[in-house]
mmCIF file of C-alpha atoms in Angstrom:
data_model
loop_
_atom_site.group_PDB
_atom_site.id
_atom_site.type_symbol
_atom_site.label_atom_id
_atom_site.label_comp_id
_atom_site.label_asym_id
_atom_site.label_seq_id
_atom_site.Cartn_x
_atom_site.Cartn_y
_atom_site.Cartn_z
ATOM 1 C CA MET V 1 -48.335 39.193 91.150
ATOM 2 C CA ILE V 2 -48.608 38.130 87.456
ATOM 3 C CA GLU V 3 -46.219 35.397 86.504
ATOM 4 C CA PRO V 4 -44.108 36.296 83.371
ATOM 5 C CA LYS V 5 -44.797 34.114 80.294
ATOM 6 C CA VAL V 6 -41.940 31.835 79.334
ATOM 7 C CA PHE V 7 -41.491 31.070 75.614
ATOM 8 C CA THR V 8 -39.650 28.177 74.016
ATOM 9 C CA VAL V 9 -36.967 28.687 71.402
ATOM 10 C CA GLY V 10 -39.183 27.106 68.805
ATOM 11 C CA GLN V 11 -42.023 29.479 69.629
ATOM 12 C CA ILE V 12 -39.758 32.502 69.264
ATOM 13 C CA ASN V 13 -38.370 31.248 65.927
ATOM 14 C CA ARG V 14 -41.877 30.504 64.620
ATOM 15 C CA TYR V 15 -43.065 33.962 65.696
ATOM 16 C CA ILE V 16 -40.173 35.682 63.980
ATOM 17 C CA LYS V 17 -40.706 33.544 60.875
ATOM 18 C CA ASN V 18 -44.344 34.647 60.707
ATOM 19 C CA LEU V 19 -43.303 38.274 61.088
ATOM 20 C CA LEU V 20 -40.818 37.986 58.228
ATOM 21 C CA GLU V 21 -43.132 36.120 55.889
ATOM 22 C CA ASN V 22 -46.036 38.519 56.529
ATOM 23 C CA ASP V 23 -43.937 41.611 55.991
ATOM 24 C CA PHE V 24 -45.052 43.394 52.836
ATOM 25 C CA ILE V 25 -41.507 44.199 51.646
ATOM 26 C CA LEU V 26 -39.777 40.995 52.740
ATOM 27 C CA ASN V 27 -42.490 38.793 51.249
ATOM 28 C CA SER V 28 -41.489 39.624 47.665
ATOM 29 C CA LEU V 29 -38.359 41.529 46.801
ATOM 30 C CA LEU V 30 -35.396 41.854 44.428
ATOM 31 C CA VAL V 31 -31.930 41.824 45.985
ATOM 32 C CA GLN V 32 -28.726 42.745 44.188
ATOM 33 C CA GLY V 33 -25.359 41.381 45.246
ATOM 34 C CA GLU V 34 -22.306 39.232 44.456
ATOM 35 C CA ILE V 35 -22.386 35.429 44.759
ATOM 36 C CA SER V 36 -19.880 33.716 47.042
ATOM 37 C CA ASN V 37 -19.564 30.257 48.632
ATOM 38 C CA PHE V 38 -21.763 28.772 45.901
ATOM 39 C CA LYS V 39 -22.582 25.071 46.266
ATOM 40 C CA ALA V 40 -24.830 22.942 44.069
ATOM 41 C CA HIS V 41 -26.007 20.152 46.339
ATOM 42 C CA SER V 42 -26.566 16.603 45.060
ATOM 43 C CA SER V 43 -30.248 17.072 45.909
ATOM 44 C CA GLY V 44 -30.447 19.786 43.235
ATOM 45 C CA HIS V 45 -30.729 22.677 45.720
ATOM 46 C CA TRP V 46 -28.353 25.653 45.433
ATOM 47 C CA TYR V 47 -26.804 27.264 48.509
ATOM 48 C CA PHE V 48 -24.744 30.476 48.410
ATOM 49 C CA THR V 49 -24.130 33.843 50.045
ATOM 50 C CA LEU V 50 -25.187 37.134 48.488
ATOM 51 C CA LYS V 51 -22.952 39.992 49.584
ATOM 52 C CA ASP V 52 -22.023 43.604 48.959
ATOM 53 C CA ALA V 53 -19.772 46.151 50.678
ATOM 54 C CA GLN V 54 -22.181 46.610 53.609
ATOM 55 C CA GLY V 55 -23.116 43.006 54.424
ATOM 56 C CA ALA V 56 -23.995 39.449 53.437
ATOM 57 C CA ILE V 57 -27.042 37.174 53.582
ATOM 58 C CA SER V 58 -27.415 33.401 53.153
ATOM 59 C CA CYS V 59 -29.502 32.261 50.200
ATOM 60 C CA VAL V 60 -31.075 29.044 48.997
ATOM 61 C CA ILE V 61 -32.789 28.148 45.725
ATOM 62 C CA PHE V 62 -34.666 24.881 45.802
ATOM 63 C CA ARG V 63 -34.367 22.287 43.065
ATOM 64 C CA GLN V 64 -37.641 22.993 41.271
ATOM 65 C CA ASP V 65 -36.703 26.673 40.897
ATOM 66 C CA ALA V 66 -33.047 25.997 40.102
ATOM 67 C CA MET V 67 -34.069 23.801 37.163
ATOM 68 C CA GLN V 68 -35.732 26.802 35.521
ATOM 69 C CA ILE V 69 -32.545 28.910 35.596
ATOM 70 C CA PRO V 70 -30.625 28.348 32.313
ATOM 71 C CA PHE V 71 -27.122 29.030 33.673
ATOM 72 C CA LEU V 72 -25.063 27.788 36.586
ATOM 73 C CA PRO V 73 -24.138 30.527 39.094
ATOM 74 C CA GLU V 74 -20.449 31.089 39.800
ATOM 75 C CA ASN V 75 -18.583 32.799 42.630
ATOM 76 C CA GLY V 76 -17.993 36.479 41.894
ATOM 77 C CA MET V 77 -21.000 36.734 39.576
ATOM 78 C CA LYS V 78 -23.141 39.847 40.181
ATOM 79 C CA VAL V 79 -26.831 39.012 40.099
ATOM 80 C CA ILE V 80 -30.322 40.168 40.998
ATOM 81 C CA LEU V 81 -32.227 37.562 43.021
ATOM 82 C CA TYR V 82 -36.022 37.486 43.220
ATOM 83 C CA GLY V 83 -37.484 35.814 46.306
ATOM 84 C CA HIS V 84 -38.556 36.317 49.898
ATOM 85 C CA VAL V 85 -36.986 36.455 53.365
ATOM 86 C CA SER V 86 -37.806 33.760 55.912
ATOM 87 C CA LEU V 87 -36.332 32.007 58.911
ATOM 88 C CA TYR V 88 -34.973 28.489 59.156
ATOM 89 C CA GLU V 89 -36.440 27.463 62.513
ATOM 90 C CA LYS V 90 -33.932 24.722 63.337
ATOM 91 C CA THR V 91 -30.976 27.126 63.374
ATOM 92 C CA GLY V 92 -32.740 30.437 63.933
ATOM 93 C CA GLN V 93 -31.004 31.781 60.813
ATOM 94 C CA TYR V 94 -32.885 34.014 58.446
ATOM 95 C CA GLN V 95 -32.103 33.737 54.742
ATOM 96 C CA LEU V 96 -33.272 34.618 51.272
ATOM 97 C CA TYR V 97 -35.323 31.973 49.510
ATOM 98 C CA GLY V 98 -34.752 32.628 45.822
ATOM 99 C CA GLU V 99 -37.169 31.799 43.023
ATOM 100 C CA PHE V 100 -35.261 33.267 40.069
ATOM 101 C CA LEU V 101 -31.791 34.631 39.384
ATOM 102 C CA GLU V 102 -30.820 37.169 36.749
ATOM 103 C CA PRO V 103 -27.162 38.075 36.040
ATOM 104 C CA ILE V 104 -26.170 41.723 35.818
ATOM 105 C CA GLY V 105 -24.540 42.656 32.522
ATOM 106 C CA MET V 106 -24.473 39.532 30.333
ATOM 107 C CA GLY V 107 -27.883 37.865 29.991
ATOM 108 C CA ALA V 108 -28.744 34.544 31.596
ATOM 109 C CA LEU V 109 -29.025 32.730 28.263
ATOM 110 C CA GLN V 110 -25.727 34.135 27.041
ATOM 111 C CA ILE V 111 -23.997 32.962 30.215
ATOM 112 C CA ALA V 112 -25.582 29.536 29.829
ATOM 113 C CA PHE V 113 -24.414 29.464 26.199
ATOM 114 C CA GLU V 114 -20.824 30.329 27.110
ATOM 115 C CA GLN V 115 -20.767 27.798 29.947
ATOM 116 C CA MET V 116 -22.062 25.008 27.720
ATOM 117 C CA LYS V 117 -19.659 25.948 24.921
ATOM 118 C CA GLU V 118 -16.704 25.873 27.324
ATOM 119 C CA LYS V 119 -17.787 22.520 28.812
ATOM 120 C CA LEU V 120 -18.253 20.708 25.493
ATOM 121 C CA ALA V 121 -15.086 22.199 23.993
ATOM 122 C CA ALA V 122 -13.107 20.847 26.948
ATOM 123 C CA GLU V 123 -14.541 17.386 26.231
ATOM 124 C CA GLY V 124 -13.418 17.575 22.579
ATOM 125 C CA LEU V 125 -16.865 17.662 20.944
ATOM 126 C CA PHE V 126 -15.779 20.557 18.705
ATOM 127 C CA ASP V 127 -12.444 19.032 17.619
ATOM 128 C CA ALA V 128 -11.793 18.900 13.883
ATOM 129 C CA ASP V 129 -10.489 15.323 14.220
ATOM 130 C CA PHE V 130 -14.037 14.135 14.878
ATOM 131 C CA LYS V 131 -15.642 15.958 11.945
ATOM 132 C CA ARG V 132 -17.088 13.668 9.270
ATOM 133 C CA GLU V 133 -16.615 14.445 5.570
ATOM 134 C CA ILE V 134 -19.671 15.571 3.608
ATOM 135 C CA PRO V 135 -20.028 13.192 0.598
ATOM 136 C CA ASP V 136 -19.224 14.653 -2.814
ATOM 137 C CA HIS V 137 -22.223 13.062 -4.497
ATOM 138 C CA VAL V 138 -25.319 13.046 -2.285
ATOM 139 C CA SER V 139 -28.314 11.032 -3.472
ATOM 140 C CA CYS V 140 -30.552 11.428 -0.384
ATOM 141 C CA ILE V 141 -30.803 14.175 2.281
ATOM 142 C CA ALA V 142 -32.521 13.820 5.660
ATOM 143 C CA VAL V 143 -33.951 17.210 6.677
ATOM 144 C CA ILE V 144 -34.711 17.657 10.387
ATOM 145 C CA THR V 145 -36.812 20.789 10.865
ATOM 146 C CA SER V 146 -40.349 22.026 11.223
ATOM 147 C CA PRO V 147 -42.520 20.774 8.338
ATOM 148 C CA THR V 148 -44.395 24.095 8.171
ATOM 149 C CA GLY V 149 -41.521 26.580 8.337
ATOM 150 C CA ALA V 150 -39.889 28.496 5.526
ATOM 151 C CA ALA V 151 -36.624 26.629 6.093
ATOM 152 C CA VAL V 152 -37.909 23.298 4.782
ATOM 153 C CA ARG V 153 -39.353 24.954 1.676
ATOM 154 C CA ASP V 154 -36.056 26.721 0.957
ATOM 155 C CA ILE V 155 -34.050 23.522 1.384
ATOM 156 C CA ILE V 156 -36.304 21.477 -0.900
ATOM 157 C CA GLN V 157 -36.519 24.182 -3.570
ATOM 158 C CA ILE V 158 -32.791 24.861 -3.779
ATOM 159 C CA ALA V 159 -31.718 21.213 -3.520
ATOM 160 C CA LYS V 160 -34.133 20.132 -6.274
ATOM 161 C CA ARG V 161 -33.149 23.073 -8.488
ATOM 162 C CA ARG V 162 -29.471 22.169 -8.193
ATOM 163 C CA ASP V 163 -29.949 18.425 -8.596
ATOM 164 C CA PRO V 164 -33.465 17.170 -9.529
ATOM 165 C CA ARG V 165 -32.362 13.568 -8.880
ATOM 166 C CA VAL V 166 -31.665 14.075 -5.177
ATOM 167 C CA LYS V 167 -34.144 12.539 -2.742
ATOM 168 C CA ILE V 168 -35.248 14.530 0.315
ATOM 169 C CA ALA V 169 -36.733 12.931 3.432
ATOM 170 C CA VAL V 170 -38.272 15.408 5.883
ATOM 171 C CA PHE V 171 -38.384 14.389 9.550
ATOM 172 C CA PRO V 172 -41.062 16.677 11.090
ATOM 173 C CA THR V 173 -39.542 18.080 14.283
ATOM 174 C CA LEU V 174 -40.270 20.706 16.914
ATOM 175 C CA VAL V 175 -37.600 23.395 16.701
ATOM 176 C CA GLN V 176 -38.814 25.763 19.412
ATOM 177 C CA GLY V 177 -40.166 25.381 22.921
ATOM 178 C CA GLU V 178 -39.527 23.183 25.942
ATOM 179 C CA ALA V 179 -40.098 19.882 24.095
ATOM 180 C CA ALA V 180 -37.988 20.839 21.052
ATOM 181 C CA ALA V 181 -34.622 19.531 22.296
ATOM 182 C CA GLU V 182 -35.934 16.020 22.980
ATOM 183 C CA ASP V 183 -37.773 15.980 19.652
ATOM 184 C CA ILE V 184 -34.574 16.951 17.790
ATOM 185 C CA VAL V 185 -32.687 14.118 19.512
ATOM 186 C CA LYS V 186 -35.462 11.694 18.534
ATOM 187 C CA SER V 187 -35.348 12.780 14.879
ATOM 188 C CA LEU V 188 -31.547 12.440 14.741
ATOM 189 C CA LYS V 189 -31.842 8.866 15.960
ATOM 190 C CA LEU V 190 -34.621 8.087 13.479
ATOM 191 C CA ALA V 191 -32.570 9.434 10.554
ATOM 192 C CA ASN V 192 -29.569 7.330 11.574
ATOM 193 C CA ASP V 193 -31.667 4.196 12.129
ATOM 194 C CA TRP V 194 -33.339 4.686 8.726
ATOM 195 C CA GLY V 195 -29.916 4.604 7.103
ATOM 196 C CA GLU V 196 -30.990 5.666 3.587
ATOM 197 C CA ALA V 197 -29.688 9.239 3.718
ATOM 198 C CA ASP V 198 -26.142 10.339 2.905
ATOM 199 C CA VAL V 199 -26.247 13.501 5.019
ATOM 200 C CA ILE V 200 -28.473 15.263 7.569
ATOM 201 C CA ILE V 201 -29.472 18.942 7.442
ATOM 202 C CA LEU V 202 -30.552 20.130 10.895
ATOM 203 C CA GLY V 203 -31.944 23.633 11.165
ATOM 204 C CA ARG V 204 -34.662 26.228 11.223
ATOM 205 C CA GLY V 205 -35.237 29.861 10.299
ATOM 206 C CA GLY V 206 -34.079 32.856 12.282
ATOM 207 C CA GLY V 207 -35.322 34.051 15.651
ATOM 208 C CA SER V 208 -34.291 35.357 19.030
ATOM 209 C CA MET V 209 -31.832 33.571 21.270
ATOM 210 C CA GLU V 210 -34.800 32.180 23.192
ATOM 211 C CA ASP V 211 -36.344 30.882 19.952
ATOM 212 C CA LEU V 212 -33.125 29.108 18.964
ATOM 213 C CA TRP V 213 -32.339 27.801 22.446
ATOM 214 C CA ALA V 214 -33.210 24.157 21.698
ATOM 215 C CA PHE V 215 -30.084 24.022 19.508
ATOM 216 C CA ASN V 216 -27.960 25.027 22.517
ATOM 217 C CA GLU V 217 -29.168 22.157 24.708
ATOM 218 C CA GLU V 218 -26.567 19.612 25.819
ATOM 219 C CA ILE V 219 -28.641 16.582 24.761
ATOM 220 C CA VAL V 220 -28.856 17.939 21.209
ATOM 221 C CA ALA V 221 -25.107 18.546 21.056
ATOM 222 C CA ARG V 222 -24.348 15.013 22.207
ATOM 223 C CA ALA V 223 -26.865 13.509 19.771
ATOM 224 C CA ILE V 224 -25.189 15.360 16.865
ATOM 225 C CA PHE V 225 -21.762 14.184 18.005
ATOM 226 C CA ALA V 226 -23.012 10.573 18.235
ATOM 227 C CA SER V 227 -24.608 10.621 14.759
ATOM 228 C CA GLU V 228 -23.114 8.165 12.275
ATOM 229 C CA LEU V 229 -24.294 10.328 9.382
ATOM 230 C CA PRO V 230 -22.571 13.672 8.759
ATOM 231 C CA VAL V 231 -24.631 16.621 10.011
ATOM 232 C CA ILE V 232 -24.892 20.082 8.441
ATOM 233 C CA SER V 233 -26.273 22.668 10.890
ATOM 234 C CA ALA V 234 -28.419 25.462 9.422
ATOM 235 C CA VAL V 235 -29.854 27.374 12.356
ATOM 236 C CA GLY V 236 -31.122 30.931 11.965
ATOM 237 C CA HIS V 237 -29.356 33.654 10.023
ATOM 238 C CA GLU V 238 -25.704 34.095 9.160
ATOM 239 C CA THR V 239 -24.995 35.992 12.392
ATOM 240 C CA ASP V 240 -26.675 33.388 14.619
ATOM 241 C CA PHE V 241 -24.429 30.854 16.303
ATOM 242 C CA THR V 242 -25.581 27.891 18.385
ATOM 243 C CA ILE V 243 -23.860 24.985 20.127
ATOM 244 C CA ALA V 244 -25.182 22.766 17.317
ATOM 245 C CA ASP V 245 -23.058 24.752 14.847
ATOM 246 C CA PHE V 246 -19.869 23.948 16.746
ATOM 247 C CA VAL V 247 -20.614 20.217 17.133
ATOM 248 C CA SER V 248 -21.899 19.633 13.589
ATOM 249 C CA ASP V 249 -19.587 18.455 10.845
ATOM 250 C CA LEU V 250 -20.311 21.570 8.776
ATOM 251 C CA ARG V 251 -22.049 24.866 9.566
ATOM 252 C CA ALA V 252 -24.197 26.570 6.971
ATOM 253 C CA PRO V 253 -25.099 30.224 7.577
ATOM 254 C CA THR V 254 -28.711 29.609 6.482
ATOM 255 C CA PRO V 255 -30.942 26.647 5.535
ATOM 256 C CA SER V 256 -30.648 27.692 1.879
ATOM 257 C CA ALA V 257 -26.867 27.601 2.104
ATOM 258 C CA ALA V 258 -27.100 24.140 3.682
ATOM 259 C CA ALA V 259 -28.979 22.860 0.639
ATOM 260 C CA GLU V 260 -26.228 24.279 -1.594
ATOM 261 C CA LEU V 261 -23.469 22.698 0.507
ATOM 262 C CA ALA V 262 -25.186 19.300 0.461
ATOM 263 C CA THR V 263 -25.765 19.146 -3.293
ATOM 264 C CA GLU V 264 -23.862 19.600 -6.520
ATOM 265 C CA PRO V 265 -25.518 21.345 -9.482
ATOM 266 C CA LEU V 266 -26.616 18.918 -12.175
ATOM 267 C CA GLU V 267 -24.957 21.081 -14.823
ATOM 268 C CA SER V 268 -21.718 20.871 -12.898
ATOM 269 C CA ILE V 269 -22.109 17.096 -12.695
ATOM 270 C CA LYS V 270 -22.666 16.957 -16.455
ATOM 271 C CA GLU V 271 -19.626 19.150 -17.069
ATOM 272 C CA ASN V 272 -17.498 16.978 -14.814
ATOM 273 C CA LEU V 273 -18.783 13.869 -16.569
ATOM 274 C CA ALA V 274 -17.998 15.361 -19.973
ATOM 275 C CA GLU V 275 -14.533 16.340 -18.792
ATOM 276 C CA LEU V 276 -13.941 12.833 -17.424
ATOM 277 C CA THR V 277 -15.153 11.350 -20.715
ATOM 278 C CA ASP V 278 -12.745 13.548 -22.689
ATOM 279 C CA ARG V 279 -9.910 12.686 -20.365
ATOM 280 C CA LEU V 280 -10.717 8.983 -20.712
ATOM 281 C CA ASP V 281 -10.745 9.281 -24.510
ATOM 282 C CA ARG V 282 -7.370 11.064 -24.456
ATOM 283 C CA ASP V 283 -5.890 8.463 -22.142
ATOM 284 C CA VAL V 284 -7.191 5.581 -24.264
ATOM 285 C CA GLN V 285 -5.835 7.189 -27.447
ATOM 286 C CA ALA V 286 -2.480 7.768 -25.765
ATOM 287 C CA VAL V 287 -2.317 4.117 -24.701
ATOM 288 C CA LEU V 288 -3.297 2.928 -28.185
ATOM 289 C CA THR V 289 -0.717 5.195 -29.845
ATOM 290 C CA SER V 290 2.022 4.055 -27.495
ATOM 291 C CA SER V 291 1.069 0.401 -27.977
ATOM 292 C CA LYS V 292 1.066 0.771 -31.783
ATOM 293 C CA ARG V 293 4.540 2.328 -31.723
ATOM 294 C CA ARG V 294 5.833 -0.475 -29.568
ATOM 295 C CA LEU V 295 4.225 -3.059 -31.838
ATOM 296 C CA ASP V 296 5.851 -1.457 -34.902
ATOM 297 C CA PHE V 297 9.198 -1.477 -33.102
ATOM 298 C CA LEU V 298 8.836 -5.124 -32.178
ATOM 299 C CA LYS V 299 7.824 -6.059 -35.679
ATOM 300 C CA GLU V 300 11.200 -4.767 -36.931
ATOM 301 C CA ARG V 301 13.155 -6.889 -34.487
ATOM 302 C CA PRO V 302 15.158 -9.691 -36.164
ATOM 303 C CA VAL V 303 13.514 -12.280 -33.955
ATOM 304 C CA LEU V 304 10.167 -11.512 -35.556
ATOM 305 C CA LYS V 305 11.379 -10.782 -39.081
ATOM 306 C CA ARG V 306 13.639 -13.920 -39.309
ATOM 307 C CA PRO V 307 12.527 -16.194 -36.491
ATOM 308 C CA LEU V 308 14.252 -19.352 -37.943
ATOM 309 C CA GLU V 309 17.639 -17.608 -37.967
ATOM 310 C CA GLY V 310 17.747 -17.472 -34.218
ATOM 311 C CA ILE V 311 16.640 -21.076 -33.972
ATOM 312 C CA ARG V 312 19.415 -22.167 -36.348
ATOM 313 C CA ARG V 313 22.059 -20.257 -34.414
ATOM 314 C CA THR V 314 20.892 -21.856 -31.235
ATOM 315 C CA GLN V 315 20.873 -25.291 -32.894
ATOM 316 C CA MET V 316 24.469 -24.842 -34.118
ATOM 317 C CA TYR V 317 25.537 -23.672 -30.704
ATOM 318 C CA LEU V 318 23.999 -26.745 -29.086
ATOM 319 C CA GLU V 319 25.604 -29.095 -31.645
ATOM 320 C CA GLU V 320 29.031 -27.575 -30.969
ATOM 321 C CA LYS V 321 28.529 -27.934 -27.251
ATOM 322 C CA GLU V 322 27.446 -31.554 -27.792
ATOM 323 C CA ARG V 323 30.667 -32.341 -29.717
ATOM 324 C CA LEU V 324 32.825 -30.712 -27.074
ATOM 325 C CA LEU V 325 31.008 -32.611 -24.345
ATOM 326 C CA LEU V 326 31.422 -35.961 -26.138
ATOM 327 C CA ARG V 327 35.135 -35.357 -26.787
ATOM 328 C CA GLU V 328 35.777 -34.315 -23.210
ATOM 329 C CA THR V 329 33.822 -37.315 -21.899
ATOM 330 C CA LEU V 330 35.835 -39.789 -24.056
ATOM 331 C CA ARG V 331 39.101 -38.176 -22.989
ATOM 332 C CA LYS V 332 38.174 -38.438 -19.337
ATOM 333 C CA LEU V 333 37.036 -42.050 -19.725
ATOM 334 C CA GLU V 334 40.352 -42.981 -21.362
ATOM 335 C CA LYS V 335 42.302 -41.315 -18.601
ATOM 336 C CA ASP V 336 40.255 -43.084 -15.933
ATOM 337 C CA LYS V 337 40.722 -46.410 -17.766
ATOM 338 C CA GLN V 338 44.485 -45.972 -17.648
ATOM 339 C CA LYS V 339 44.361 -45.166 -13.950
ATOM 340 C CA LEU V 340 42.246 -48.242 -13.351
ATOM 341 C CA ALA V 341 44.657 -50.527 -15.259
ATOM 342 C CA ALA V 342 47.618 -49.186 -13.282
ATOM 343 C CA ALA V 343 45.796 -49.736 -10.016
ATOM 344 C CA GLU V 344 44.849 -53.271 -11.082
ATOM 345 C CA ALA V 345 48.458 -54.075 -11.924
ATOM 346 C CA GLY V 346 49.557 -52.775 -8.544
ATOM 347 C CA LEU V 347 46.990 -54.938 -6.774
ATOM 348 C CA GLN V 348 48.021 -57.984 -8.798
ATOM 349 C CA ALA V 349 51.630 -57.454 -7.811
ATOM 350 C CA VAL V 350 50.878 -57.651 -4.105
ATOM 351 C CA SER V 351 48.104 -60.243 -4.311
ATOM 352 C CA PRO V 352 48.911 -63.657 -2.757
ATOM 353 C CA PHE V 353 47.063 -65.314 -5.603
ATOM 354 C CA SER V 354 49.584 -63.895 -8.040
ATOM 355 C CA ILE V 355 52.405 -65.540 -6.039
ATOM 356 C CA MET V 356 50.570 -68.879 -6.228
ATOM 357 C CA GLN V 357 51.065 -68.835 -9.970
ATOM 358 C CA ARG V 358 54.781 -69.412 -9.262
ATOM 359 C CA GLY V 359 54.179 -72.551 -7.146
ATOM 360 C CA TYR V 360 53.598 -71.072 -3.736
ATOM 361 C CA ALA V 361 50.679 -72.034 -1.476
ATOM 362 C CA LEU V 362 48.586 -70.235 1.201
ATOM 363 C CA LEU V 363 48.211 -72.085 4.503
ATOM 364 C CA MET V 364 45.008 -71.532 6.518
ATOM 365 C CA ASP V 365 43.378 -73.066 9.582
ATOM 366 C CA ALA V 366 39.938 -74.637 9.516
ATOM 367 C CA LYS V 367 38.287 -71.196 9.892
ATOM 368 C CA GLY V 368 40.154 -69.712 6.962
ATOM 369 C CA ASN V 369 42.613 -67.664 9.035
ATOM 370 C CA PRO V 370 46.171 -67.527 7.604
ATOM 371 C CA VAL V 371 48.817 -69.618 9.381
ATOM 372 C CA THR V 372 52.096 -67.776 8.898
ATOM 373 C CA THR V 373 54.442 -69.430 11.409
ATOM 374 C CA ALA V 374 55.221 -72.975 12.430
ATOM 375 C CA GLU V 375 54.875 -71.967 16.034
ATOM 376 C CA ALA V 376 51.217 -70.986 15.390
ATOM 377 C CA ALA V 377 50.323 -74.509 14.218
ATOM 378 C CA ALA V 378 49.736 -77.471 16.514
ATOM 379 C CA VAL V 379 50.482 -81.129 15.818
ATOM 380 C CA GLY V 380 47.247 -82.842 14.736
ATOM 381 C CA GLN V 381 45.648 -79.544 13.691
ATOM 382 C CA ALA V 382 43.597 -79.603 10.491
ATOM 383 C CA LEU V 383 44.816 -77.143 7.888
ATOM 384 C CA GLN V 384 43.794 -75.960 4.432
ATOM 385 C CA VAL V 385 46.362 -75.504 1.724
ATOM 386 C CA ARG V 386 45.307 -73.044 -0.966
ATOM 387 C CA LEU V 387 46.982 -73.609 -4.338
ATOM 388 C CA LYS V 388 46.484 -71.780 -7.599
ATOM 389 C CA ASP V 389 43.939 -74.273 -8.793
ATOM 390 C CA GLY V 390 42.268 -75.421 -5.579
ATOM 391 C CA ILE V 391 42.404 -76.290 -1.870
ATOM 392 C CA LEU V 392 43.957 -79.312 -0.124
ATOM 393 C CA GLN V 393 42.877 -80.593 3.268
ATOM 394 C CA ALA V 394 45.917 -81.462 5.447
ATOM 395 C CA GLU V 395 46.850 -82.324 9.022
ATOM 396 C CA VAL V 396 49.971 -81.356 10.980
ATOM 397 C CA THR V 397 51.783 -84.582 11.813
ATOM 398 C CA GLY V 398 54.862 -82.867 13.167
ATOM 399 C CA LYS V 399 56.570 -79.466 13.218
ATOM 400 C CA ALA V 400 59.965 -77.879 13.649
ATOM 401 C CA VAL V 401 60.460 -74.346 14.938
ATOM 402 C CA PHE V 402 63.575 -72.441 14.056
ATOM 403 C CA ALA V 403 65.044 -70.114 16.609
ATOM 404 C CA HIS V 404 68.119 -67.866 16.425
ATOM 405 C CA GLY V 405 68.816 -69.066 12.901
ATOM 406 C CA GLU V 406 69.260 -72.713 13.973
ATOM 407 C CA LYS V 407 67.158 -75.710 13.016
ATOM 408 C CA GLU V 408 65.020 -77.106 15.817
ATOM 409 C CA THR V 409 64.570 -80.783 16.460
ATOM 410 C CA ILE V 410 61.637 -82.234 14.607
ATOM 411 C CA LEU V 411 58.885 -83.149 17.079
#
């Protein structure tokens, strides 16, 4: 009896995987469906489900392929996926391995454009508050474009025709292809670091959306926003719009129009200068006329026609004030003198020295303190007797104290 062959799970999955990958149809096919459960992994791989009314299939797009797709898939988006069917051996799940994704309806680049526009607008990169003013009088323009294209010739020709004095510095730059975006960013930095230009014109001639795509790249938009110099975008024709147009400080419909926006015609400058000169002359004449009238008016003032008259009036006024002041001062001094004499007489009347003139004396102890009662003095105490013409030294040899109106015995 032949023993049946036993297979491992891994062998079965590997066998099925080989069948799927060697199938002529499943090896390379286009599948149409609606995206759901989309997830962009941190590794760069994309995982999602592609479904329709009859079924669903798991899909994966690896990082190196995802980087080539210009837009970011979203749930509900109808797409056509190019890839092949294979089996993931660890789970036994078959899935579509995508290599490219194309949206149905709106093109991939248009979707990428709208997504980038929405993202940067939400961050405020298009806000008018951040727009820099284009200088009125530009002396130097930095032109970032291809040195061989028609755009640079148009810009130079028109700018020089309008203002022959303007300087133009061309920064040769790739404006198409995979390396164009990084080259544009490099040129923007160089123009800012150079620092001699007043404004930057960034642009190129017309082309397809693919040709102009470098001006829709995020790194270019952020470099324009970060520029210290004002930027005029001039990409393609009047109907062409790029992300650079929205971020720039001013959009010109064409490179030629950018040259016109950045410069002022020399004739216009001359006319403005002539007008300013005329206005200055009129203003100066008006000031001179007004000043002459005021001078004539002042010349007729009495203070200028008869200057000594005012001085004399002031002198008389001061003399009168001086007389009044002297009279009032003498009156007040006389009044104060009378008050002083009255006060002196009052003091004299109550002064003990005045009483001494009538034969009275002032009795004091050795320290000069008045002795006013007999009781206050002691027998043998030294006293001073102040008379009107001098002082006598005395000693108490005895005393008598009167009490109740009667004479005391002499001690």
